Coordinates of C-alpha atoms (C1' of nucleotides) in Angstrom, one line a residue:
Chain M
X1 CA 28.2 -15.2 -2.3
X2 CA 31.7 -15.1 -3.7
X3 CA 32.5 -13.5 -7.1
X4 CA 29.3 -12.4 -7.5
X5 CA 29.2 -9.9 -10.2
X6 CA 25.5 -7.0 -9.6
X7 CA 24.3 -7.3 -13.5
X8 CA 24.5 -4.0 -13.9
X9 CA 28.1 -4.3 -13.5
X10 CA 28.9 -7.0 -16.1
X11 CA 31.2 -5.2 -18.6
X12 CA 31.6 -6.9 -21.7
X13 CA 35.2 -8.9 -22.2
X14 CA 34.3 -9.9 -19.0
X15 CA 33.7 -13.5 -17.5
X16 CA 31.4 -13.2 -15.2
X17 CA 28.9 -14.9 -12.4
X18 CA 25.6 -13.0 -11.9
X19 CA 22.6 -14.8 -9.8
X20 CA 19.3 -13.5 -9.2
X21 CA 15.5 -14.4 -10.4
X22 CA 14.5 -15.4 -13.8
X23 CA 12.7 -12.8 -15.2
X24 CA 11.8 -14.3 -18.6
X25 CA 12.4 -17.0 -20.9
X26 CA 11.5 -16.2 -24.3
X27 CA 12.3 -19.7 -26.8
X28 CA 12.1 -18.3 -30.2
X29 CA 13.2 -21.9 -31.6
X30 CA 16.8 -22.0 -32.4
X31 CA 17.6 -19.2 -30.2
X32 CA 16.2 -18.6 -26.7
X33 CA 16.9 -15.9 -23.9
X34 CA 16.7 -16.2 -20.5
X35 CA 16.0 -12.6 -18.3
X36 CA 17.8 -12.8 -15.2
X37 CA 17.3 -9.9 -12.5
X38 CA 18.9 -8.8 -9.6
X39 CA 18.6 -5.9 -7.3
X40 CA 20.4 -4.1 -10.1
X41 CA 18.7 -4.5 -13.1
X42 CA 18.5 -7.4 -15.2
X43 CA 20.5 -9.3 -17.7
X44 CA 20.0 -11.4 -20.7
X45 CA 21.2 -14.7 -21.0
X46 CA 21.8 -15.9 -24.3
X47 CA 21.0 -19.9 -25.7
X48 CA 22.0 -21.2 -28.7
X49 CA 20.4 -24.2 -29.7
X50 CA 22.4 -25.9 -31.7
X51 CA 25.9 -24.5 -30.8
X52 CA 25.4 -25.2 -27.1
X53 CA 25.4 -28.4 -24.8
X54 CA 22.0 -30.0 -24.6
X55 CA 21.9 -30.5 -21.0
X56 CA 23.0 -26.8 -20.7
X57 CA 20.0 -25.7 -22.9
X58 CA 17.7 -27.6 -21.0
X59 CA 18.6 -26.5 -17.7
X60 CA 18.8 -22.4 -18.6
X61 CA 15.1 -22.8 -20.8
X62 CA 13.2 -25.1 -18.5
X63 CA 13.8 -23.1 -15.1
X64 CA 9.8 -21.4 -14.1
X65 CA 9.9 -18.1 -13.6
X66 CA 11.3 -16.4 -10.4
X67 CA 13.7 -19.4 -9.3
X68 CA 16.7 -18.0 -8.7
X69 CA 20.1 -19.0 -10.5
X70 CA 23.3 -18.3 -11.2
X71 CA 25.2 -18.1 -14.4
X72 CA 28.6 -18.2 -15.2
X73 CA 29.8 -17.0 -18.4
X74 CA 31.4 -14.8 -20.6
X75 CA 29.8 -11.0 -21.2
X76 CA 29.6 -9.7 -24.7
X77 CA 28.6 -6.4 -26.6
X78 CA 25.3 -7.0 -27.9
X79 CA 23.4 -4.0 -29.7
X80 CA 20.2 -6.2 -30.0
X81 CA 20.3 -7.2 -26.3
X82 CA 18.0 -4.7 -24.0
X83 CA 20.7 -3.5 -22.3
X84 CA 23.5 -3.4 -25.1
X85 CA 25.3 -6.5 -23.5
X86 CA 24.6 -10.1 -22.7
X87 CA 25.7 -13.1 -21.4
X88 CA 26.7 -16.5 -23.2
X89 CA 26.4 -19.1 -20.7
X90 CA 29.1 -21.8 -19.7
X91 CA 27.0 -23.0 -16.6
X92 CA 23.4 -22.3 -15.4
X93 CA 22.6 -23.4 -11.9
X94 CA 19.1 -23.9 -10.3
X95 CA 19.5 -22.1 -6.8
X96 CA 16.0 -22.3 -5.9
X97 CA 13.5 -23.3 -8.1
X98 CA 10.2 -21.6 -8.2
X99 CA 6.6 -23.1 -7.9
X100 CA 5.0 -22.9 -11.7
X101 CA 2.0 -20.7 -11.0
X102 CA 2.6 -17.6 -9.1
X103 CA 0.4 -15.9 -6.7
X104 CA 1.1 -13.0 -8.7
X105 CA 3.4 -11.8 -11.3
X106 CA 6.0 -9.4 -10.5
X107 CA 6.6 -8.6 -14.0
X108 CA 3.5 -6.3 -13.5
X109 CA 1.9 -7.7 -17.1
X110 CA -1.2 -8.4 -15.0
X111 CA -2.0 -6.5 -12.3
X112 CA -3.2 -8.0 -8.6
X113 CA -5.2 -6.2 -6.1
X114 CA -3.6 -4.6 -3.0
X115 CA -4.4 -7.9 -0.1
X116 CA -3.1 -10.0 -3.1
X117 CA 0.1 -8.3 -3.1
X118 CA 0.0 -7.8 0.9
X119 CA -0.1 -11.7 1.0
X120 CA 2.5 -12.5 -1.1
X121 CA 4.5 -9.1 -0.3
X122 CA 8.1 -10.5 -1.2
X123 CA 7.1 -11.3 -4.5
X124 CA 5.6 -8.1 -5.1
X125 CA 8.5 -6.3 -4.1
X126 CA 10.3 -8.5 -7.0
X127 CA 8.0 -5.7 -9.0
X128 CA 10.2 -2.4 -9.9
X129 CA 7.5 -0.2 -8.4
X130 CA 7.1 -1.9 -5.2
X131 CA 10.4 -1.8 -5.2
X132 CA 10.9 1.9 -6.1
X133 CA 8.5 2.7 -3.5
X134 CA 10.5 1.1 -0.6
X135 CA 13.8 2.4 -2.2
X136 CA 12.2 6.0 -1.9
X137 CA 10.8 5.2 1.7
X138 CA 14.4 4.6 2.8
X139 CA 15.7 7.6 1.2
X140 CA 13.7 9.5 3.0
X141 CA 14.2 8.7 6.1
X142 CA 17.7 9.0 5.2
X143 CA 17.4 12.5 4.2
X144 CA 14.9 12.7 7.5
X145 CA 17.7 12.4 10.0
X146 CA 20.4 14.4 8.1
X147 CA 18.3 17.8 8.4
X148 CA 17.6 17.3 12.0
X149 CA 21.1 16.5 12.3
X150 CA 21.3 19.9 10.8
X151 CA 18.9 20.9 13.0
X152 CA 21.1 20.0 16.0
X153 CA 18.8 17.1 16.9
X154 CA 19.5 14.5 18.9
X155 CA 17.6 11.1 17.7
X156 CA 16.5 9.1 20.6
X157 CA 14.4 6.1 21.2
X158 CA 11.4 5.4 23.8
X159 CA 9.3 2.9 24.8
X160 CA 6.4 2.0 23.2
X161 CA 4.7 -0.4 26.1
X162 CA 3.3 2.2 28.5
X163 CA 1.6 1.9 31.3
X164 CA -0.6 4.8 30.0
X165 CA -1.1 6.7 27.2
X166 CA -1.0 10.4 25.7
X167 CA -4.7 11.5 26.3
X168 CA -6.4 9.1 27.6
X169 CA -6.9 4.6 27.5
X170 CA -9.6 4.7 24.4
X171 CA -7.5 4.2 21.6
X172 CA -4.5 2.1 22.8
X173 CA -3.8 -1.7 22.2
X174 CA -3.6 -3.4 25.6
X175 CA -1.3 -5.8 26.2
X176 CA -0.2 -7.5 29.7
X177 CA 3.1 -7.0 31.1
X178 CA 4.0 -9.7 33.8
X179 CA 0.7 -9.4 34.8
X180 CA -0.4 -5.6 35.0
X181 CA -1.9 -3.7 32.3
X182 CA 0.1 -2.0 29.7
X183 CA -0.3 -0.7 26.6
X184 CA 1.3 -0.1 23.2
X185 CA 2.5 3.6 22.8
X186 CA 0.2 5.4 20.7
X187 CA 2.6 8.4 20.2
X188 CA 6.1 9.1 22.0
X189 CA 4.6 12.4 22.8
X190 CA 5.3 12.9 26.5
X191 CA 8.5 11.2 26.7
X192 CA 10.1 13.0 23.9
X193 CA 9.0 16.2 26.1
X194 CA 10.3 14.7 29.1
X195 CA 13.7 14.3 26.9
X196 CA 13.7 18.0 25.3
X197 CA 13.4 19.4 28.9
X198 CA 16.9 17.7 29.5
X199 CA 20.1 18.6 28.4
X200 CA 19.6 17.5 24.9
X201 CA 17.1 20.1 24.4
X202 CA 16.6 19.2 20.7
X203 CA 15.3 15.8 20.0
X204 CA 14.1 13.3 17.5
X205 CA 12.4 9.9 17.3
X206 CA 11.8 8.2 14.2
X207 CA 9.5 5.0 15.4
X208 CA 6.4 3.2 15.3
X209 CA 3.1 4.2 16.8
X210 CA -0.1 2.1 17.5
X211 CA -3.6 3.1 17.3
X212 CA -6.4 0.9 18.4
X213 CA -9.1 2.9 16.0
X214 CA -11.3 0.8 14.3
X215 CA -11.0 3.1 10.8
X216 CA -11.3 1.9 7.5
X217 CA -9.5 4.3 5.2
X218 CA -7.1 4.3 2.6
X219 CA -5.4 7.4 4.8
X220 CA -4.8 5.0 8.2
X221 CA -2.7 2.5 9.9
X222 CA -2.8 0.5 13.5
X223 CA 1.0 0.7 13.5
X224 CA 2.4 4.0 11.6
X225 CA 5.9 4.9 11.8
X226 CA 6.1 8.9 13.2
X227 CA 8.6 11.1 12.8
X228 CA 8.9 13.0 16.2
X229 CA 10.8 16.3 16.6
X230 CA 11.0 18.2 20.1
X231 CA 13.1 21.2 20.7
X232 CA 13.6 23.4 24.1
X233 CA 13.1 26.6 23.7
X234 CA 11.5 26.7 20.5
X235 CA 8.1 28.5 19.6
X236 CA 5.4 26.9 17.6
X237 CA 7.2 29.2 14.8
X238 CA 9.9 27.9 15.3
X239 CA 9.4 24.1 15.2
X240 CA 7.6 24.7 12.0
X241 CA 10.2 26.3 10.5
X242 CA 12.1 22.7 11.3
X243 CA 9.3 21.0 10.1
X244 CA 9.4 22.5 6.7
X245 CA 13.0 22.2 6.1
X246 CA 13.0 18.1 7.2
X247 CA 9.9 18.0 4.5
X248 CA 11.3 19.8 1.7
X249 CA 15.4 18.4 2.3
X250 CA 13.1 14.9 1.8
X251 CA 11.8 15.7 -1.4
X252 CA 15.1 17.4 -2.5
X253 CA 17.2 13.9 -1.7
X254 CA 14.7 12.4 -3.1
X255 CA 14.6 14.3 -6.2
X256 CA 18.1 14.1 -6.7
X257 CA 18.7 10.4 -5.8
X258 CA 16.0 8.5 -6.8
X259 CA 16.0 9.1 -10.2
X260 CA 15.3 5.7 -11.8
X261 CA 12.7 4.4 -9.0
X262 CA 10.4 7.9 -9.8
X263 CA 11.1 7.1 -13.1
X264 CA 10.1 3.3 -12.0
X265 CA 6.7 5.0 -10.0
X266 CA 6.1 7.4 -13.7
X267 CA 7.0 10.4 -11.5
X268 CA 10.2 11.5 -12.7
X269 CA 8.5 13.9 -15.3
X270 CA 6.3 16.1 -12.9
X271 CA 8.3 15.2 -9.4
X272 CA 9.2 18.6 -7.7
X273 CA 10.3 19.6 -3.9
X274 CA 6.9 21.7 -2.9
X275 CA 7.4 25.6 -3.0
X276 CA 8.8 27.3 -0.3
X277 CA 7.7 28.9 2.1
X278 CA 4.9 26.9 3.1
X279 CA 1.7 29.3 3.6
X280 CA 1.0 29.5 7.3
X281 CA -2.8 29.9 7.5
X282 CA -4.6 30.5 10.3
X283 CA -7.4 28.4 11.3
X284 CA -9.9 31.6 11.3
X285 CA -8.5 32.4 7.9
X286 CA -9.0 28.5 6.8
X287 CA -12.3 28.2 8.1
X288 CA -13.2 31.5 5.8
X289 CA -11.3 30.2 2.9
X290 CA -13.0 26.6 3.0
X291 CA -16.6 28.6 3.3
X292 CA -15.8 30.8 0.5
X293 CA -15.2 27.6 -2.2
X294 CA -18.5 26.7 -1.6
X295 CA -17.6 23.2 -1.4
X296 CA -19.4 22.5 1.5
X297 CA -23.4 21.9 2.1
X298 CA -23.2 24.0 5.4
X299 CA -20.5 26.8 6.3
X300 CA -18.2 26.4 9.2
X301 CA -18.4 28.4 12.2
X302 CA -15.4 29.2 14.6
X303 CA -15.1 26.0 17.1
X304 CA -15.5 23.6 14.3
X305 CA -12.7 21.2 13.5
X306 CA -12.3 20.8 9.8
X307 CA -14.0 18.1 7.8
X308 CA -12.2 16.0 5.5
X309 CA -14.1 17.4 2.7
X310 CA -13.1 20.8 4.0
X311 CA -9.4 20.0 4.1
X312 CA -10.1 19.2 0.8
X313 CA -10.6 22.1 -0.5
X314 CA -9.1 24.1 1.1
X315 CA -5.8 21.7 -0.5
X316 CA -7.2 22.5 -4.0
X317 CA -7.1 26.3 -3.3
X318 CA -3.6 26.3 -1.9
X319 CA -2.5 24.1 -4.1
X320 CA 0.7 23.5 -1.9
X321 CA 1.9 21.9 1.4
X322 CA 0.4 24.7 4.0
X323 CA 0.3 25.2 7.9
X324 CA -3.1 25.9 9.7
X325 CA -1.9 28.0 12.9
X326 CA -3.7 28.8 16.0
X327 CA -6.4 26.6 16.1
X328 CA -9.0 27.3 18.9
X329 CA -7.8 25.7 22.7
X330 CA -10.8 23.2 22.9
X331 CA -10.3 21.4 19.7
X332 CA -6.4 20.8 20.4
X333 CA -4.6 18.6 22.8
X334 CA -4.4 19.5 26.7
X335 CA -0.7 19.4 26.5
X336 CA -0.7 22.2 23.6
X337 CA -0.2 25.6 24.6
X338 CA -2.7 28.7 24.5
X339 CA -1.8 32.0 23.2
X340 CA -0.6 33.9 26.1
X341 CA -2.8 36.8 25.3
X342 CA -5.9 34.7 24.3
X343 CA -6.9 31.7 26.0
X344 CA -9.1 30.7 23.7
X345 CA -5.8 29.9 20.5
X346 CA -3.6 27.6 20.7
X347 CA -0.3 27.6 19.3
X348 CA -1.1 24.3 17.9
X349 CA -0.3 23.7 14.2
X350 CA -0.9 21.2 11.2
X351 CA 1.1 20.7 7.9
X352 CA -1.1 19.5 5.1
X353 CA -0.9 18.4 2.1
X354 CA -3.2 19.0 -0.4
X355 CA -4.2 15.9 -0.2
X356 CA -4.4 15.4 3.4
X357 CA -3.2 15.9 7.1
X358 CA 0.5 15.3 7.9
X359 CA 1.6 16.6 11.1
X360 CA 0.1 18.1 14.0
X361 CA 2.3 20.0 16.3
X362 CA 2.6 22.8 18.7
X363 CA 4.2 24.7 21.2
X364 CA 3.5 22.4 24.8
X365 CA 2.4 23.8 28.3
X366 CA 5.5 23.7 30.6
X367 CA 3.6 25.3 33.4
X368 CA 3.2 22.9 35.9
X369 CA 0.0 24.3 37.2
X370 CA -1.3 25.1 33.9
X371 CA -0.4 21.2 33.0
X372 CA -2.1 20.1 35.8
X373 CA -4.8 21.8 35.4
X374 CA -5.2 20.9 31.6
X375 CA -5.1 17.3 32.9
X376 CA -8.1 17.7 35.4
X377 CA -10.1 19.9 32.4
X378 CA -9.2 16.8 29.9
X379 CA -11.3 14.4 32.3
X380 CA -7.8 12.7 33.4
X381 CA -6.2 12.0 36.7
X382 CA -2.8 13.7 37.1
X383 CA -1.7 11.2 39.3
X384 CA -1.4 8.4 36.6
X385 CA 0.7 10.5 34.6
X386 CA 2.8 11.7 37.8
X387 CA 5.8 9.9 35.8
X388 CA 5.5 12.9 33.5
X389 CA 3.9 16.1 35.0
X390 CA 6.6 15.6 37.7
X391 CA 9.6 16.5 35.8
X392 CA 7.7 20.0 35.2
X393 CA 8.6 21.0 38.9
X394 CA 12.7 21.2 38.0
X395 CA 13.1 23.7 35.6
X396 CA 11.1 22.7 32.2
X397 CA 12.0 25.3 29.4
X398 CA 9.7 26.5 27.0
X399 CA 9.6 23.9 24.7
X400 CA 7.5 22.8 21.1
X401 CA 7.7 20.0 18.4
X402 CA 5.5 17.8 16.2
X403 CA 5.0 14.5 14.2
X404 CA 4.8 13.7 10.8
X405 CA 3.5 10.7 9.6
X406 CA 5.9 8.7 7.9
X407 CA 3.6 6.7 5.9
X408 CA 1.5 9.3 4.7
X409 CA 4.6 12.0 3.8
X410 CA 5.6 8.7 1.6
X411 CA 2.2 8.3 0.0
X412 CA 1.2 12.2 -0.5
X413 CA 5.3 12.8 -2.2
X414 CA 4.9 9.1 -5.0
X415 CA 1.0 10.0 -4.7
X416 CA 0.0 6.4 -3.9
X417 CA -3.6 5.7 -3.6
X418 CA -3.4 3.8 -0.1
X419 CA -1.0 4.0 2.3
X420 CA -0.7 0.7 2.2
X421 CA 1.4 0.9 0.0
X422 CA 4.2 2.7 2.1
X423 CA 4.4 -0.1 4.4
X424 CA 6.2 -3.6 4.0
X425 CA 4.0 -5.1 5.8
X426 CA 0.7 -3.1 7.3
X427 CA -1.3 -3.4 10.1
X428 CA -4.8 -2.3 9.5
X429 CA -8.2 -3.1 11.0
X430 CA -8.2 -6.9 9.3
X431 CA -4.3 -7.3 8.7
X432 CA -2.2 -9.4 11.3
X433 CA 0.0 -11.0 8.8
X434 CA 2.7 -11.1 7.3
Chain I
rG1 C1' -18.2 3.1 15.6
rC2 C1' -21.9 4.3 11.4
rC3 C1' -22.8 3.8 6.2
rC4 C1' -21.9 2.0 1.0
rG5 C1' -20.0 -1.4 -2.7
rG6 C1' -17.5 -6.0 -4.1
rG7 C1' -16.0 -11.6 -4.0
rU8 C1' -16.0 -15.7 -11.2
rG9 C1' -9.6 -20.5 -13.3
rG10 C1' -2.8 -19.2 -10.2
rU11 C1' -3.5 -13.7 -11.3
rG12 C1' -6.6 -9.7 -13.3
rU13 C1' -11.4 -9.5 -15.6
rA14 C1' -16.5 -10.0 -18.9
rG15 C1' -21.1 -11.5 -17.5
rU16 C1' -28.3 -7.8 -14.5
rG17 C1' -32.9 -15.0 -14.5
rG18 C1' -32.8 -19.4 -20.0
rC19 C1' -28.4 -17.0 -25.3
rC20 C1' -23.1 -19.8 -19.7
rC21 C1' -21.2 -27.8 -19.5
rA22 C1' -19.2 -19.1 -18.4
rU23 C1' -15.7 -14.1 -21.9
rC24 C1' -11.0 -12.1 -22.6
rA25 C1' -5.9 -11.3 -21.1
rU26 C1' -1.9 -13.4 -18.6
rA27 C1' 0.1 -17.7 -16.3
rC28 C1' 0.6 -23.1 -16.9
rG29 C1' 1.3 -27.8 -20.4
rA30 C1' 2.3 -29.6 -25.6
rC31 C1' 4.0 -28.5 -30.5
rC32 C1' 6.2 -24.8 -34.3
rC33 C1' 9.6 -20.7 -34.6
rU34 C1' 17.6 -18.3 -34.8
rG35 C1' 17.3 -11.7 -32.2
rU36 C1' 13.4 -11.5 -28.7
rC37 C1' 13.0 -7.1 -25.6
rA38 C1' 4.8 -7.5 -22.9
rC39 C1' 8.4 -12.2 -28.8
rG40 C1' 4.9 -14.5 -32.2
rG41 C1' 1.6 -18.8 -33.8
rU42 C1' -1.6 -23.5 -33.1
rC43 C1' -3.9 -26.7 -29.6
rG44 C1' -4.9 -27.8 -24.6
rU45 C1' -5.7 -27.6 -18.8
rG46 C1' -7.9 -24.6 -15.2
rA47 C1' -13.1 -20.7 -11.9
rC48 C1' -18.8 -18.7 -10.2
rG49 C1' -16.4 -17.3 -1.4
rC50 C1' -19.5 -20.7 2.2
rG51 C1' -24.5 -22.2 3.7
rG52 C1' -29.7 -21.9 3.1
rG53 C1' -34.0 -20.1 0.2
rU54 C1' -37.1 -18.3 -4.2
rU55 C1' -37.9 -20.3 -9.3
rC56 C1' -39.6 -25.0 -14.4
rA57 C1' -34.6 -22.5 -14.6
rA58 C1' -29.6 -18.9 -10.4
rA59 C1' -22.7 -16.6 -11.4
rU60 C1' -27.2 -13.4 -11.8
rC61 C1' -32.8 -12.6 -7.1
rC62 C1' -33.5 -13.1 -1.4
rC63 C1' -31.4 -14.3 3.8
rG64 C1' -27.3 -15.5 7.0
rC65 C1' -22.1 -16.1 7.5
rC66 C1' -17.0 -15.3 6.0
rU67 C1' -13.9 -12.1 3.4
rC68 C1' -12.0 -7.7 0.6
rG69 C1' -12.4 -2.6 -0.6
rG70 C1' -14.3 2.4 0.0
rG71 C1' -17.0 6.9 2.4
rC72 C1' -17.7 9.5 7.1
rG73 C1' -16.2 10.3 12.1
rC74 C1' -11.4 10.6 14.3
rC75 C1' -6.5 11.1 13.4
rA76 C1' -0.5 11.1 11.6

RNA sequence: GCCCGGGUGGUGUAGUGGCCCAUCAUACGACCCUGUCACGGUCGUGACGCGGGUUCAAAUCCCGCCUCGGGCGCCA
């Protein structure tokens, strides 16, 4: 749109055309004001009754709420209007009027349920913290793919229809592709392996990931968007060392510029980048701190994987974002490498929040024979992922990574109930649409 | 997949067998109001998810269905 002045930009002395939604009309009798808001901000239009053209008045004061208009006119200092300045109007068009009774009001004066706002999702982004929230989500994947550009990462994209998946068919969407079976990529796992083992050696894939789990949870998604890091020649130390500095640049950027949407999301006051280093605990160590809280009804033995109730707190004792290291080999991935001097730990990591589970890594097998064999253990047949194990007969380096999940590093930094709420449009067990 | 709890005007809610031709807020409509900033005031419109059952009487109890949310498992 031509000459279209953002309202935050409208300096008095100006004249001026701003367009965007209309926020508010509040007729006090003689005088009336008209809230117009754009991605900006918002701006208040000013009607006087009786010094202004009828038709003029009528138009600005009987628009519903959220049509969208534009209004040209001049811009004054005004130390009564909210933001110090207004606007006298010399034309007001109707752009798009709005339907009289909204499915739900983005002013946020009364509140709608989650699936209310998930229907109707572009008018709840009209609402500053839905807004903030999406604002934020970019930031940080903004910030995301600067530090693994600092990390000499590469960022590359893979398919996500498969012919098969990471560990097996159970938990994939199936889909037909000209007639054979495929699948939707649950996790770009081996590919990003197959790419670190090339001469790009340090990778990264931010992208969507499906899972066919029938959860319920406000902790899950079908489609999630995972951020994917591989590096050659990297220990399980080292890829959470990356791991750590791509979490805490995010909350930094976001710290430093995203003031008004935490303030938006009541966060600005207590938001701080977690404390560094994060505690690398190892999963012997975990299960004996989780036993010693008392928390849970029956004590955890070595073997077991850890309960969500356990994670729990064991979060409220650290009190901080915290690796569990060397978990034991059955209870981790196939692909995930043991110990060399005990077969029974894998270098397999997590990063948690307090909260929750955020990224599961590790250093990989690159053993061909080892892989194989980890196949044949894992109840799978080699030869349908021949694709992949092939490439470990031509010089595959050492090599380890993880995933974070995008959504829930979103939710656990603006502490958002559901992670719903990190997504424009989710995909959960009853969602198809939007 | 197993288990639990909800569905009341456009939106969010109150309501545990008769006090309910259903509460409150907001939205919407009409009128009043010249500085609002969740503007205020008066009046008004508008709802018990669907189907069946119990009962003299059902928003309320029972059954089925639909639908939403949550816990666990599993995961990111």
């Amino acid at each position: 749109m031509e000459n279209r002045t953002y309202t935050a930009d409208a300096e008095p002395g100006e004249t001026v055309t701003v367009a965007g939604w209309v926020h508010e009309v509040r007729d006090l009798g003689g005088i009336a004001f008209l809230i117009l808001r754009d991605t900006t901000g918002r701006i208040q239009v000013k009607f006087e009754k009786d010094e202004m053209d009828d038709e003029l008045v009528e138009t600005g004061l009987g628009v519903a709420r959220e049509s969208v208009v534009s209004v040209t006119g001049d811009v004054e200092e005004e130390p009564r209007a909210p933001t110090g300045v207004e606007i006298t109007p010399e034309t007001v068009d109707v752009i798009a009027p709005a339907d009289t009774e909204l499915p739900l009001d983005p002013s946020g004066k009364v509140d709608a349920e989650l699936s209310t706002r998930l229907d109707n999702r572009t008018l709840d982004l009209r609402g500053e913290e839905s807004k903030a929230i999406f604002e934020i989500r970019g930031e940080t994947l903004r910030a995301a793919r600067d530090a693994f550009r600092e990390a000499d990462a590469t960022e590359i994209n893979t398919p996500k229809i498969v012919a098969t998946g990471t560990e097996g068919g159970t938990e994939l969407f199936p889909i037909t592709y000209f007639g054979r079976e495929a699948f939707m990529n649950q996790s770009p796992q081996l590919f990003k392996q197959l790419v670190a083992g090339s001469g790009l050696e340090r990778v990264f894939e931010i992208g969507p990931i499906f899972r066919a789990e029938e959860h319920n949870t406000p902790r899950h998604l079908n489609e999630a968007t995972s951020i994917d890091f591989e590096g050659a020649f990297c220990d399980a130390s080292e890829a959470m060392d990356v791991c750590e500095q791509v979490v805490a640049s995010v909350y930094e950027s976001v710290a430093e510029n995203c003031e008004s949407q935490l303030e938006a999301l009541d966060l600005a006051a207590e938001f701080e980048p977690p404390e560094r280093p994060f505690p690398r605990i190892s999963y012997e160590e975990a299960i004996e701190r989780i036993n010693a809280t008392g928390e849970l009804d029956e004590q955890l033995v070595w073997g077991d994987d850890l309960p969500t109730e356990g994670e729990k707190a064991l979060g409220a004792d650290v009190g901080g974002h915290y690796f569990i290291t060397d978990w034991p080999s059955e209870i981790k991935p196939f692909y995930i490498k043991d110990h060399d001097d005990d077969p029974e730990l894998s270098t397999g990591f997590d990063l948690m929040h307090p909260r929750m589970e955020l990224v599961s890594g590790g250093q990989r097998e690159h053993r061909y024979e080892q892989l194989i064999e980890g196949f044949q253990q894992q109840g799978l047949d080699p030869e349908a992922f021949e694709y992949y194990t092939s490439m470990f007969k031509y010089g595959m380096p050492p090599h380890a990574g993880w995933a974070i999940g995008g959504e829930r590093l979103v939710m656990t930094m603006l502490e958002l109930s559901n992670i719903r709420e990190a997504v424009l449009f989710p995909r959960d067990r009853q969602r198809l649409s939007p």
